[in-house]
Coordinates of C-alpha atoms and ligand atoms in Angstrom, one line a residue:
M9 CA 199.5 18.4 101.4
T10 CA 197.1 21.3 101.7
N11 CA 194.9 21.8 98.7
N12 CA 194.8 25.0 96.6
G13 CA 191.3 26.0 97.7
R14 CA 190.0 25.8 94.1
I15 CA 187.5 23.5 92.3
A16 CA 188.6 21.6 89.2
I17 CA 185.9 21.1 86.6
I18 CA 186.2 18.5 83.9
D19 CA 184.4 19.6 80.7
L20 CA 182.6 16.6 79.2
G21 CA 181.0 18.7 76.5
G22 CA 177.9 19.9 78.3
Q23 CA 176.0 23.1 77.5
Y24 CA 176.3 24.2 81.1
C25 CA 180.0 23.4 81.9
H26 CA 181.1 27.0 81.8
L27 CA 178.0 27.9 83.8
I28 CA 179.3 25.8 86.6
A29 CA 182.4 28.0 86.8
R30 CA 180.2 31.1 86.6
R31 CA 178.1 29.8 89.6
L32 CA 181.2 29.1 91.6
R33 CA 182.4 32.6 90.8
D34 CA 179.0 33.9 92.2
L35 CA 180.0 31.9 95.3
A36 CA 183.4 33.7 95.4
T37 CA 185.1 30.4 94.6
D38 CA 187.8 30.0 92.0
S39 CA 187.8 27.1 89.6
T40 CA 189.7 25.8 86.6
I41 CA 188.2 23.9 83.7
F42 CA 190.1 20.9 82.4
P43 CA 189.6 18.7 79.3
P44 CA 188.6 15.1 79.9
S45 CA 192.2 14.0 79.2
V46 CA 193.4 15.6 82.4
R47 CA 195.5 13.2 84.5
S48 CA 194.6 12.4 88.0
E49 CA 197.9 13.7 89.4
V50 CA 197.1 17.2 88.0
L51 CA 193.9 17.3 90.0
S52 CA 195.2 16.0 93.3
H53 CA 195.9 19.3 94.9
Y54 CA 192.5 20.7 94.1
A55 CA 189.9 21.0 96.9
G56 CA 187.2 19.3 94.9
L57 CA 186.2 18.2 91.5
I58 CA 183.0 18.6 89.4
L59 CA 182.3 16.5 86.3
S60 CA 180.1 18.4 83.9
G61 CA 177.2 17.2 81.7
G62 CA 177.7 16.2 78.1
P63 CA 175.8 15.2 74.9
Q64 CA 176.9 11.6 74.6
S65 CA 175.8 8.3 76.3
V66 CA 178.4 6.9 78.7
Y67 CA 177.9 3.4 77.2
D68 CA 178.7 4.5 73.7
P69 CA 181.9 2.8 72.4
D70 CA 183.5 6.2 71.7
A71 CA 182.0 8.0 74.8
V72 CA 184.2 10.6 76.4
S73 CA 185.6 9.4 79.7
I74 CA 188.1 10.5 82.4
D75 CA 191.3 9.0 83.9
E76 CA 189.9 6.0 85.7
R77 CA 192.1 6.7 88.8
I78 CA 190.1 9.9 89.4
P79 CA 187.3 8.5 91.5
A80 CA 189.9 7.0 93.9
L81 CA 191.5 10.4 94.5
D82 CA 191.2 11.6 98.1
M83 CA 189.0 14.5 97.2
P84 CA 185.2 15.3 97.0
I85 CA 183.8 14.7 93.6
L86 CA 180.4 15.8 92.2
G87 CA 179.1 14.5 88.9
I88 CA 176.4 16.4 87.1
C89 CA 174.1 14.8 84.5
Y90 CA 176.6 13.0 82.1
G91 CA 179.2 13.4 84.9
H92 CA 176.7 11.7 87.4
Q93 CA 176.2 8.8 85.0
L94 CA 179.9 8.5 84.3
L95 CA 180.8 8.5 88.0
A96 CA 178.2 5.9 88.7
K97 CA 179.5 3.7 85.8
L98 CA 183.2 4.1 86.9
L99 CA 182.1 3.0 90.4
G100 CA 180.4 -0.1 89.1
G101 CA 176.9 1.1 88.4
E102 CA 174.8 0.7 85.3
V103 CA 173.5 3.4 83.0
G104 CA 170.9 2.9 80.3
R105 CA 168.4 4.6 78.0
R106 CA 165.3 5.6 80.0
D107 CA 162.4 8.1 79.6
G108 CA 163.3 11.5 78.5
E109 CA 163.1 14.3 81.1
Y110 CA 163.6 17.8 79.8
G111 CA 163.1 21.0 81.7
L112 CA 161.1 21.2 84.9
A113 CA 160.9 18.2 87.3
Q114 CA 159.9 17.8 90.9
L115 CA 162.7 16.3 93.0
R116 CA 162.0 14.4 96.2
T117 CA 164.9 13.8 98.5
S118 CA 165.0 10.7 100.5
T119 CA 165.1 10.7 104.3
L120 CA 166.2 7.1 104.5
N121 CA 169.9 7.9 104.6
S122 CA 170.5 7.7 108.3
F123 CA 174.1 6.9 107.7
L124 CA 174.6 10.4 106.4
P125 CA 174.8 13.0 109.1
P126 CA 171.4 14.9 109.1
H127 CA 171.7 18.6 108.9
G128 CA 168.8 20.6 110.5
E129 CA 165.2 19.7 109.8
T130 CA 165.4 20.1 106.1
S131 CA 165.6 17.3 103.5
G132 CA 167.7 15.0 105.6
A133 CA 169.4 13.7 102.5
G134 CA 172.9 14.5 103.7
P135 CA 175.2 17.4 103.4
L136 CA 174.7 18.1 99.7
F137 CA 171.0 18.9 100.2
H138 CA 171.4 20.6 103.6
G139 CA 169.1 23.6 103.9
T140 CA 166.9 22.6 101.0
P141 CA 163.3 21.2 101.3
P142 CA 162.4 17.5 100.7
A143 CA 160.5 18.5 97.6
Q144 CA 162.1 21.0 95.2
R145 CA 162.0 22.2 91.6
V146 CA 164.9 21.1 89.4
W147 CA 165.8 21.4 85.8
M148 CA 166.7 18.2 83.8
S149 CA 168.0 17.4 80.4
H150 CA 168.6 13.7 79.8
S151 CA 167.3 10.6 78.3
D152 CA 169.9 8.2 79.8
A153 CA 169.8 7.4 83.5
V154 CA 171.6 5.5 86.2
C155 CA 169.5 2.4 86.5
E156 CA 171.6 0.3 89.0
L157 CA 174.0 1.5 91.7
P158 CA 176.8 -0.5 93.3
R159 CA 176.2 -1.3 97.0
E160 CA 178.3 1.5 98.3
L161 CA 176.3 4.2 96.5
I162 CA 173.0 5.2 97.9
T163 CA 170.1 7.0 96.1
L164 CA 169.5 10.4 97.7
A165 CA 166.6 11.7 95.5
G166 CA 164.3 10.9 92.6
T167 CA 161.6 12.3 90.4
D168 CA 158.6 10.7 88.8
R169 CA 160.7 9.8 85.7
C170 CA 164.1 9.2 87.3
S171 CA 164.5 7.0 90.3
C172 CA 168.1 7.9 90.9
A173 CA 168.3 11.6 90.5
A174 CA 171.0 12.0 93.1
F175 CA 173.4 9.6 94.9
A176 CA 176.1 9.6 97.5
H177 CA 178.9 7.2 98.4
C178 CA 178.4 5.7 101.8
S179 CA 181.9 6.4 103.1
K180 CA 183.6 8.9 100.7
P181 CA 182.6 12.4 99.6
L182 CA 181.4 11.2 96.1
F183 CA 178.1 12.6 94.8
G184 CA 176.1 12.5 91.6
L185 CA 173.2 14.7 90.5
Q186 CA 171.2 13.9 87.4
F187 CA 169.7 17.4 87.4
H188 CA 171.6 20.6 86.8
P189 CA 172.2 22.6 90.0
E190 CA 174.2 25.2 88.0
V191 CA 171.2 26.5 85.9
A192 CA 169.2 29.4 87.2
H193 CA 165.9 27.5 87.0
T194 CA 166.9 24.8 89.5
E195 CA 165.3 26.3 92.7
F196 CA 168.0 25.4 95.2
G197 CA 170.8 24.8 92.7
E198 CA 173.0 27.5 94.2
K199 CA 172.5 26.2 97.7
I200 CA 173.4 22.7 96.6
L201 CA 176.6 24.0 95.0
E202 CA 177.4 26.1 98.0
N203 CA 177.0 23.0 100.2
F204 CA 179.4 21.1 98.0
V205 CA 182.0 23.9 98.0
R206 CA 181.8 25.0 101.6
S207 CA 180.9 22.1 103.8
I208 CA 182.0 19.2 101.6
C209 CA 185.2 20.6 100.0
G210 CA 185.8 23.0 103.0
I211 CA 186.6 26.0 100.8
G212 CA 186.1 29.4 102.5
E213 CA 184.8 32.4 100.7
A214 CA 187.4 34.2 98.5
E215 CA 187.6 38.0 98.4
P216 CA 184.6 39.2 96.4
A217 CA 185.7 40.5 93.0
A218 CA 185.9 44.2 92.7
G219 CA 183.9 46.0 90.0
R220 CA 184.6 44.5 86.5
V221 CA 185.0 47.7 84.5
P222 CA 188.7 48.5 85.3
A223 CA 189.8 44.9 84.7
L224 CA 187.9 44.7 81.4
C225 CA 189.3 48.0 80.2
E226 CA 192.8 46.8 81.0
R227 CA 192.2 43.7 79.0
I228 CA 190.9 45.6 76.0
R229 CA 194.0 47.9 76.1
R230 CA 196.2 44.8 76.0
A231 CA 194.2 43.0 73.4
A232 CA 194.0 46.1 71.1
A233 CA 197.8 46.7 71.5
G234 CA 198.2 49.8 69.3
K235 CA 195.4 48.8 67.0
S236 CA 191.9 50.4 66.6
V237 CA 188.5 48.7 66.9
F238 CA 185.8 48.7 64.3
F239 CA 182.8 47.5 66.3
L240 CA 179.7 45.8 65.0
V241 CA 176.9 47.4 67.1
S242 CA 173.2 46.3 67.0
G243 CA 171.7 48.6 69.6
G244 CA 171.2 45.7 72.0
V245 CA 172.6 45.5 75.4
D246 CA 175.6 43.2 74.7
S247 CA 177.1 45.2 71.8
T248 CA 176.4 48.5 73.4
V249 CA 178.1 47.6 76.7
A250 CA 181.1 46.1 74.8
F251 CA 181.3 49.2 72.6
V252 CA 181.1 51.6 75.5
L253 CA 183.8 49.6 77.3
C254 CA 186.1 50.0 74.2
A255 CA 185.3 53.7 74.0
I256 CA 186.3 54.1 77.7
A257 CA 189.4 51.9 77.4
L258 CA 190.8 53.4 74.2
P259 CA 191.2 56.9 72.8
K260 CA 187.9 57.8 71.1
E261 CA 189.5 58.1 67.7
R262 CA 190.5 54.4 67.9
V263 CA 186.9 53.2 68.3
L264 CA 184.4 53.3 65.5
G265 CA 181.0 51.5 65.4
L266 CA 179.1 50.1 62.5
Y267 CA 175.4 49.5 62.7
V268 CA 174.2 47.3 59.8
D269 CA 170.6 47.7 59.0
T270 CA 169.8 44.2 57.8
G271 CA 166.2 44.9 57.0
L272 CA 165.5 42.2 59.6
M273 CA 165.2 44.5 62.5
R274 CA 162.1 45.3 64.6
Q275 CA 160.0 48.4 63.9
G276 CA 161.7 51.6 65.1
E277 CA 165.0 49.8 65.9
T278 CA 167.3 52.1 64.0
D279 CA 165.6 55.2 65.5
E280 CA 166.0 53.8 69.0
L281 CA 169.7 53.1 68.3
R282 CA 170.2 56.7 67.3
A283 CA 168.4 57.9 70.4
N284 CA 170.5 55.7 72.6
L285 CA 173.8 56.7 71.0
G286 CA 172.8 60.3 71.5
R287 CA 172.2 59.7 75.2
L288 CA 175.6 58.1 75.4
G289 CA 177.3 60.9 73.5
L290 CA 178.5 58.4 70.9
T291 CA 176.5 59.5 67.8
D292 CA 179.6 60.6 65.9
R293 CA 181.4 57.3 66.6
V294 CA 178.8 55.1 64.8
R295 CA 178.1 54.7 61.1
I296 CA 174.8 53.4 59.9
W297 CA 175.0 51.1 56.8
D298 CA 171.8 50.1 55.0
A299 CA 172.3 46.5 53.8
S300 CA 168.7 45.5 53.8
E301 CA 168.5 44.6 50.1
V302 CA 171.7 42.5 50.3
F303 CA 170.4 40.5 53.3
L304 CA 166.9 39.9 51.9
K305 CA 168.3 38.9 48.5
A306 CA 170.8 36.5 50.0
L307 CA 168.1 34.9 52.2
E308 CA 165.4 34.5 49.6
T309 CA 166.6 31.0 48.8
Q310 CA 167.6 29.9 52.3
I311 CA 165.2 27.5 54.0
D312 CA 167.3 25.6 56.6
P313 CA 167.8 27.6 59.9
E314 CA 171.5 26.8 60.0
D315 CA 172.0 27.9 56.4
K316 CA 170.2 31.2 57.2
R317 CA 172.5 31.7 60.2
R318 CA 175.6 31.0 58.2
V319 CA 174.6 33.3 55.4
I320 CA 173.8 36.1 57.8
G321 CA 177.1 35.7 59.7
R322 CA 179.1 35.8 56.5
L323 CA 177.3 38.9 55.2
F324 CA 178.1 40.8 58.5
V325 CA 181.8 40.1 57.8
E326 CA 181.6 41.0 54.2
I327 CA 179.9 44.3 54.9
Q328 CA 182.3 45.1 57.7
S329 CA 185.2 44.8 55.2
Q330 CA 183.4 46.8 52.5
A331 CA 182.8 49.5 55.1
L332 CA 186.5 49.5 56.1
H333 CA 187.3 50.0 52.5
Q334 CA 184.8 52.7 52.0
F335 CA 185.9 54.6 55.1
G336 CA 189.5 54.4 53.9
I337 CA 190.5 52.3 57.0
D338 CA 193.5 50.1 56.8
P339 CA 192.3 46.6 57.8
D340 CA 195.8 45.7 59.1
H341 CA 195.4 48.3 61.9
W342 CA 191.9 47.6 62.9
L343 CA 190.3 44.8 64.8
L344 CA 186.7 43.6 64.5
G345 CA 184.8 44.3 67.8
Q346 CA 181.8 42.2 68.8
G347 CA 179.5 42.0 71.8
T348 CA 179.6 38.2 71.8
I349 CA 178.7 36.6 75.2
Y350 CA 179.4 33.1 76.4
P351 CA 176.0 31.5 75.4
D352 CA 176.7 32.5 71.8
T353 CA 179.9 30.5 71.9
I354 CA 178.6 27.4 73.6
E355 CA 175.4 27.2 71.6
S356 CA 177.6 27.4 68.5
G357 CA 179.6 24.3 69.6
G358 CA 182.0 25.9 72.1
D359 CA 185.7 26.1 71.6
S360 CA 186.7 22.7 72.9
G361 CA 185.2 20.6 70.0
R362 CA 183.2 18.5 72.5
A363 CA 180.0 20.4 72.8
A364 CA 177.2 20.0 70.3
V365 CA 176.2 22.8 68.0
I366 CA 172.7 23.8 69.1
K367 CA 172.6 26.8 66.7
T368 CA 175.4 28.7 65.0
H369 CA 175.1 32.2 66.4
H370 CA 175.8 35.0 63.8
N371 CA 179.0 36.0 65.6
R372 CA 180.4 32.4 65.5
C373 CA 180.1 31.7 61.7
D374 CA 183.2 30.1 60.0
E375 CA 184.4 33.5 58.7
I376 CA 184.5 35.0 62.2
R377 CA 186.1 31.9 63.6
E378 CA 188.8 32.3 61.0
L379 CA 189.3 36.0 61.9
I380 CA 189.6 34.9 65.6
R381 CA 192.3 32.4 64.6
Q382 CA 194.1 35.3 62.9
G383 CA 193.9 37.4 66.1
K384 CA 191.7 40.0 64.4
V385 CA 188.7 40.0 66.7
I386 CA 188.2 41.7 70.0
E387 CA 185.3 40.5 72.2
P388 CA 185.3 41.9 75.7
L389 CA 182.3 40.0 77.0
T390 CA 183.0 36.4 75.8
E391 CA 183.2 35.1 79.4
L392 CA 180.0 36.7 80.6
Y393 CA 176.3 35.8 80.6
K394 CA 173.4 38.2 79.8
D395 CA 172.6 39.0 83.5
E396 CA 176.3 39.8 84.1
V397 CA 176.4 42.1 81.0
R398 CA 173.3 43.9 82.3
E399 CA 175.0 44.3 85.7
L400 CA 178.1 45.7 83.9
G401 CA 175.9 48.1 81.9
R402 CA 174.5 49.4 85.2
E403 CA 178.1 49.7 86.5
L404 CA 178.8 51.8 83.4
G405 CA 175.9 54.0 84.2
L406 CA 173.8 53.0 81.2
S407 CA 170.0 53.7 81.5
A408 CA 167.7 51.0 82.8
H409 CA 165.8 51.3 79.5
L410 CA 168.9 50.0 77.7
T411 CA 170.2 47.5 80.2
N412 CA 166.7 45.9 80.6
R413 CA 166.0 45.6 76.9
W414 CA 164.6 42.3 75.7
P415 CA 167.4 40.4 73.9
F416 CA 167.2 40.5 70.1
P417 CA 169.3 38.1 68.1
G418 CA 171.8 39.3 65.5
P419 CA 170.1 37.3 62.7
G420 CA 166.9 39.3 63.6
L421 CA 163.6 38.5 62.1
A422 CA 165.1 36.0 59.6
I423 CA 165.2 33.3 62.2
R424 CA 161.6 34.1 63.3
C425 CA 160.3 33.9 59.8
L426 CA 160.0 30.2 59.4
C427 CA 160.5 28.7 55.9
T428 CA 159.8 25.3 54.3
L429 CA 159.5 23.8 50.9
T430 CA 157.4 20.9 52.0
P431 CA 153.7 21.1 52.3
G432 CA 151.9 18.8 54.7
G433 CA 148.8 18.3 56.8
A434 CA 148.3 17.9 60.6
S435 CA 148.7 14.4 61.9
A436 CA 146.2 13.0 64.4
V437 CA 147.7 11.9 67.7
S438 CA 147.4 8.4 69.1
P439 CA 144.1 7.5 70.8
E440 CA 146.0 7.3 74.2
I441 CA 147.4 10.8 73.8
A442 CA 144.1 12.1 72.5
A443 CA 142.4 10.6 75.6
T444 CA 144.9 12.1 78.0
I445 CA 144.7 15.6 76.6
A446 CA 140.9 15.4 76.2
H447 CA 140.8 14.6 80.0
D448 CA 142.5 18.0 80.5
G449 CA 140.1 19.8 78.2
F450 CA 142.3 19.9 75.1
D451 CA 142.5 18.5 71.6
G452 CA 145.7 18.3 69.6
V453 CA 147.6 17.5 66.4
V454 CA 151.2 17.1 65.4
L455 CA 152.2 19.6 62.7
P456 CA 154.9 18.8 60.2
L457 CA 156.8 22.0 61.0
R458 CA 160.1 21.7 62.8
S459 CA 161.9 23.9 65.3
V460 CA 165.1 23.7 67.2
G461 CA 165.4 22.2 70.7
V462 CA 168.1 21.4 73.1
Q463 CA 167.7 18.0 74.7
G464 CA 170.3 16.1 76.6
D465 CA 172.9 18.8 75.7
A466 CA 172.3 18.1 72.0
R467 CA 170.4 19.8 69.2
T468 CA 167.1 18.5 68.1
Y469 CA 165.0 19.6 65.2
R470 CA 161.6 18.2 65.7
R471 CA 157.9 18.8 65.1
V472 CA 155.4 20.9 66.9
F473 CA 152.5 19.6 69.0
A474 CA 149.6 22.0 68.5
L475 CA 146.9 22.2 71.2
A476 CA 143.5 23.8 71.3
Q477 CA 141.3 24.3 74.4
K478 CA 137.7 25.3 74.9
D479 CA 138.3 27.6 77.8
R480 CA 139.3 31.2 77.3
E481 CA 141.2 31.3 80.6
L482 CA 144.6 29.8 80.5
D483 CA 145.5 27.3 83.2
Y484 CA 149.3 27.6 83.1
Q485 CA 150.0 24.9 85.6
K486 CA 148.0 22.4 83.6
L487 CA 149.6 23.6 80.4
G488 CA 153.1 23.3 81.8
K489 CA 152.5 19.7 83.0
L490 CA 151.0 18.8 79.7
S491 CA 153.7 20.4 77.6
S492 CA 156.5 18.7 79.6
A493 CA 154.7 15.3 79.4
L494 CA 154.1 15.6 75.6
C495 CA 157.8 16.4 74.9
N496 CA 159.1 13.9 77.4
D497 CA 157.0 11.0 76.1
N498 CA 157.1 11.7 72.4
I499 CA 160.5 11.9 70.7
A500 CA 158.9 13.3 67.5
V501 CA 158.1 16.7 69.1
N502 CA 160.2 19.2 71.1
R503 CA 157.7 22.1 71.3
V504 CA 154.0 22.6 72.2
A505 CA 152.0 25.6 71.0
L506 CA 148.4 26.4 72.1
L507 CA 146.0 28.0 69.6
I508 CA 144.8 31.2 71.3
G509 CA 143.3 33.1 68.3
G510 CA 141.3 32.1 65.3
N511 CA 138.6 29.6 66.0
R512 CA 139.6 26.9 63.7
P513 CA 139.6 23.2 64.2
L514 CA 143.3 22.1 64.4
T515 CA 142.7 19.3 62.0
D516 CA 142.3 21.9 59.3
A517 CA 145.9 23.1 59.8
R518 CA 148.3 22.7 56.9
I519 CA 151.9 23.7 56.3
V520 CA 152.4 25.6 53.2
P521 CA 155.7 26.3 51.4
A522 CA 157.2 29.7 52.3
T523 CA 160.5 31.5 51.9
I524 CA 161.8 34.8 53.2
T525 CA 160.2 37.6 51.3
P526 CA 160.0 41.4 52.2
E527 CA 156.2 40.9 52.6
R528 CA 156.5 38.1 55.1
V529 CA 159.2 40.0 57.0
E530 CA 156.9 43.1 57.1
L531 CA 154.0 41.1 58.3
L532 CA 156.1 39.6 61.1
R533 CA 157.4 43.1 62.0
Q534 CA 153.9 44.4 62.4
A535 CA 152.8 41.4 64.6
D536 CA 156.0 41.9 66.7
F537 CA 155.2 45.6 67.0
I538 CA 151.6 44.8 68.2
A539 CA 152.8 42.4 70.8
R540 CA 155.5 44.8 72.1
S541 CA 153.1 47.8 72.1
E542 CA 150.4 46.0 74.0
I543 CA 152.7 44.6 76.7
E544 CA 154.2 48.0 77.1
R545 CA 150.8 49.5 77.4
A546 CA 149.9 47.0 80.1
N547 CA 153.1 47.9 81.9
L548 CA 154.2 44.3 81.8
A549 CA 157.3 44.5 79.6
D550 CA 159.6 44.1 82.6
T551 CA 157.8 40.9 83.7
V552 CA 159.1 38.9 80.7
W553 CA 162.8 38.4 79.8
Q554 CA 162.3 38.1 76.1
F555 CA 159.3 38.0 73.8
P556 CA 160.0 36.5 70.3
V557 CA 157.1 36.7 67.8
V558 CA 157.3 34.1 65.1
L559 CA 155.7 33.8 61.6
A560 CA 154.9 30.2 60.9
P561 CA 153.6 28.9 57.6
I562 CA 150.7 27.2 59.3
T563 CA 147.6 28.0 57.3
F564 CA 143.9 27.4 58.0
Q565 CA 142.5 29.4 55.1
D566 CA 144.9 31.4 53.0
G567 CA 147.0 33.2 55.5
E568 CA 149.7 32.1 58.0
S569 CA 150.0 31.9 61.8
I570 CA 151.8 34.0 64.4
V571 CA 153.3 32.3 67.4
L572 CA 153.9 34.3 70.6
R573 CA 156.9 33.1 72.6
P574 CA 157.2 35.2 75.9
V575 CA 159.8 33.6 78.2
N576 CA 161.4 34.1 81.5
S577 CA 165.1 33.5 82.0
V578 CA 168.1 34.9 83.7
D579 CA 170.9 34.1 81.3
G580 CA 169.1 32.6 78.2
M581 CA 170.7 29.2 79.0
T582 CA 167.4 27.8 80.4
A583 CA 164.0 29.4 80.2
S584 CA 160.4 28.9 81.2
F585 CA 157.4 30.0 79.1
A586 CA 156.0 33.2 80.6
C587 CA 152.5 33.2 82.0
L588 CA 151.0 36.5 80.8
P589 CA 147.4 37.4 81.8
S590 CA 144.9 35.8 79.5
D591 CA 143.2 39.1 78.7
L592 CA 146.4 40.7 77.5
L593 CA 147.1 37.7 75.3
L594 CA 143.6 37.9 73.9
T595 CA 144.1 41.6 73.0
I596 CA 147.4 40.9 71.4
S597 CA 145.9 38.0 69.5
N598 CA 142.9 39.9 68.3
N599 CA 145.0 42.8 67.1
I600 CA 147.3 40.5 65.2
L601 CA 144.4 38.6 63.7
A602 CA 143.2 41.9 62.3
L603 CA 146.4 42.0 60.1
P604 CA 145.7 40.8 56.6
G605 CA 147.3 37.4 56.0
V606 CA 147.1 36.1 59.6
D607 CA 144.8 33.1 60.1
A608 CA 145.6 32.1 63.6
V609 CA 147.7 33.0 66.7
F610 CA 149.5 30.4 68.9
L611 CA 151.1 30.7 72.3
D612 CA 154.3 28.7 72.7
V613 CA 154.1 26.9 76.1
T614 CA 157.4 25.0 76.1
N615 CA 160.4 25.5 78.4
K616 CA 164.0 25.4 77.5
P617 CA 164.9 22.6 77.4
P618 CA 163.3 20.9 75.6
A619 CA 162.7 23.8 73.1
T620 CA 165.1 26.7 72.6
I621 CA 163.9 30.2 73.0
E622 CA 164.0 31.0 69.3
W623 CA 162.3 28.5 67.0
E624 CA 165.4 28.5 64.7
Ligands
XMP723 P1 168.0 30.1 72.1 O1 167.0 30.3 70.9 O2 169.2 29.3 71.6 O3 168.6 31.5 72.4 O4 167.4 29.6 73.3 C1 169.2 31.9 73.6 C2 169.3 33.4 73.5 O5 170.3 33.8 72.4 C3 169.6 34.6 71.5 N1 170.2 34.2 70.2 C4 171.1 34.9 69.5 N2 171.7 36.1 69.8 N3 172.9 35.9 67.8 C5 172.6 36.6 68.9 O6 173.1 37.7 69.2 C6 172.4 34.8 67.4 O7 172.7 34.2 66.4 C7 171.4 34.2 68.3 N4 170.6 33.1 68.3 C8 169.9 33.2 69.4 C9 168.2 34.3 71.6 O8 167.4 35.4 71.1 C10 168.0 34.1 73.1 O9 168.0 35.4 73.8

């Protein structure tokens, strides 16, 4: 029987499962995502199968698994991360808890696999790695690993912390990869997937998709079906692109935008929105609603990041319905429009119930989920990632100024204004760690202040490792290695921050109780403005993907600390800390230190994973 030329993907609950389908789409290859319960006979006419990652351990009694007949199907199978471990286990291998490995790792492919046909002069590790070099940069997120392989499986590659980072079956097209070829940060990930799809599964290239705008507009018209759309706009690229699409797809009078000023926006945000709307000719289609007092009041008692996010999501829904009422709009004839993109959904736990909640995005709070269940929400971009939305914006003719804007999260500065009720001092690190970091010219402490991370496809909420160095020049390579090692070795921390401003001994650092107050938000807004202005002045704004600025209740005297978090990313799913010139950071830091109430400035030097981009 000929196969259908498509790839089947089994979703085992990983953060990047949908991203596999997106990468295949980039390779003009169609795919279908199935739940783990899919029966082997349903898959038999597919050209190949990919098993995604997932947050569990394959040896847990209630671990998610697949139909045990699947590995025996006469089709190529590629297991990724949890899928790699599951495939190895089903084929008779052993999986156990090993060292953590999060973010960047150096992969070395083996050349010993002479049984596998060599392809060209590159890695020699068989068809999966064809055209890739023997040493390559990959992105990892695991603490379990395959520790023993059955005889018919052969190790193709390893890293310093993972001896079996890739395997192949000696006679069947079965492969496993501990790293994630689907994420943008894996250097040759796309090539590896292309090898799997083209030379291993034998799928030719499908017709490249035509421009997206007509298809999306058609979908909006069908989804709106006679109703109008009341759109929550923030001025950011996602909601603007989604709003413009609705305004093109539907008669103008059926689309109205609502911009809620939460009081948690960056400096000048509302003015910039007005200017952008003017340029788009949509000024008369958007109402501005000042809800800053309501938001700040409701947040005054919220400490926990997830509580903050839930409160903010609920307030957006409440304000939207108040606005409907005030504008005399009949709620039964209007849908709520949002610029939700796929990462918002998956980080909020996805729709399948298998993925972990990393953080509840404001547009995925319970109230919105309920409205979705009732069919009252329209979200044209839910299948897309940030880079695809930017591309769509360009297709729509939006200005580069708008499409290239740094992402700004819906909950705004609230999730960058860290809160705690528990005071605490810095903890000294173990003598071994102290000796290791001293060797690299650093000293360090662990601070009892927690931030969100994503490790092994699950949420972590761990402490911060603070570093200080004598040199003014930043050696980013050294910092990157140290940061990875500290988070990989130490399950108590998921983030590393380097003190760059305020000459204090780290041992003096203390965490002080802090809540959201208008004064703290204003201080953060000013620090954020300084960072943005300086990087724009240096003409370097386009060299970073996003630049959160965080207010942390880390005190040395009587003020707090500001953390700079410039990152590079493609889609926000993985990120690396950005390496800005030391001089620019020093200028930013000095200007921020001049603000009353700031004791110190830190630079976050953590990748995603192990940390997320935002601290909360
Ligand atoms: P993290 O912090 O999870 O964020 O690495 C990935 C990207 O998502 C943005 N983000 C949000 N965007 N509503 C949004 O619209 C939210 O609730 C939210 N939380 C995080 C974050 O700024 C980054 O670009």
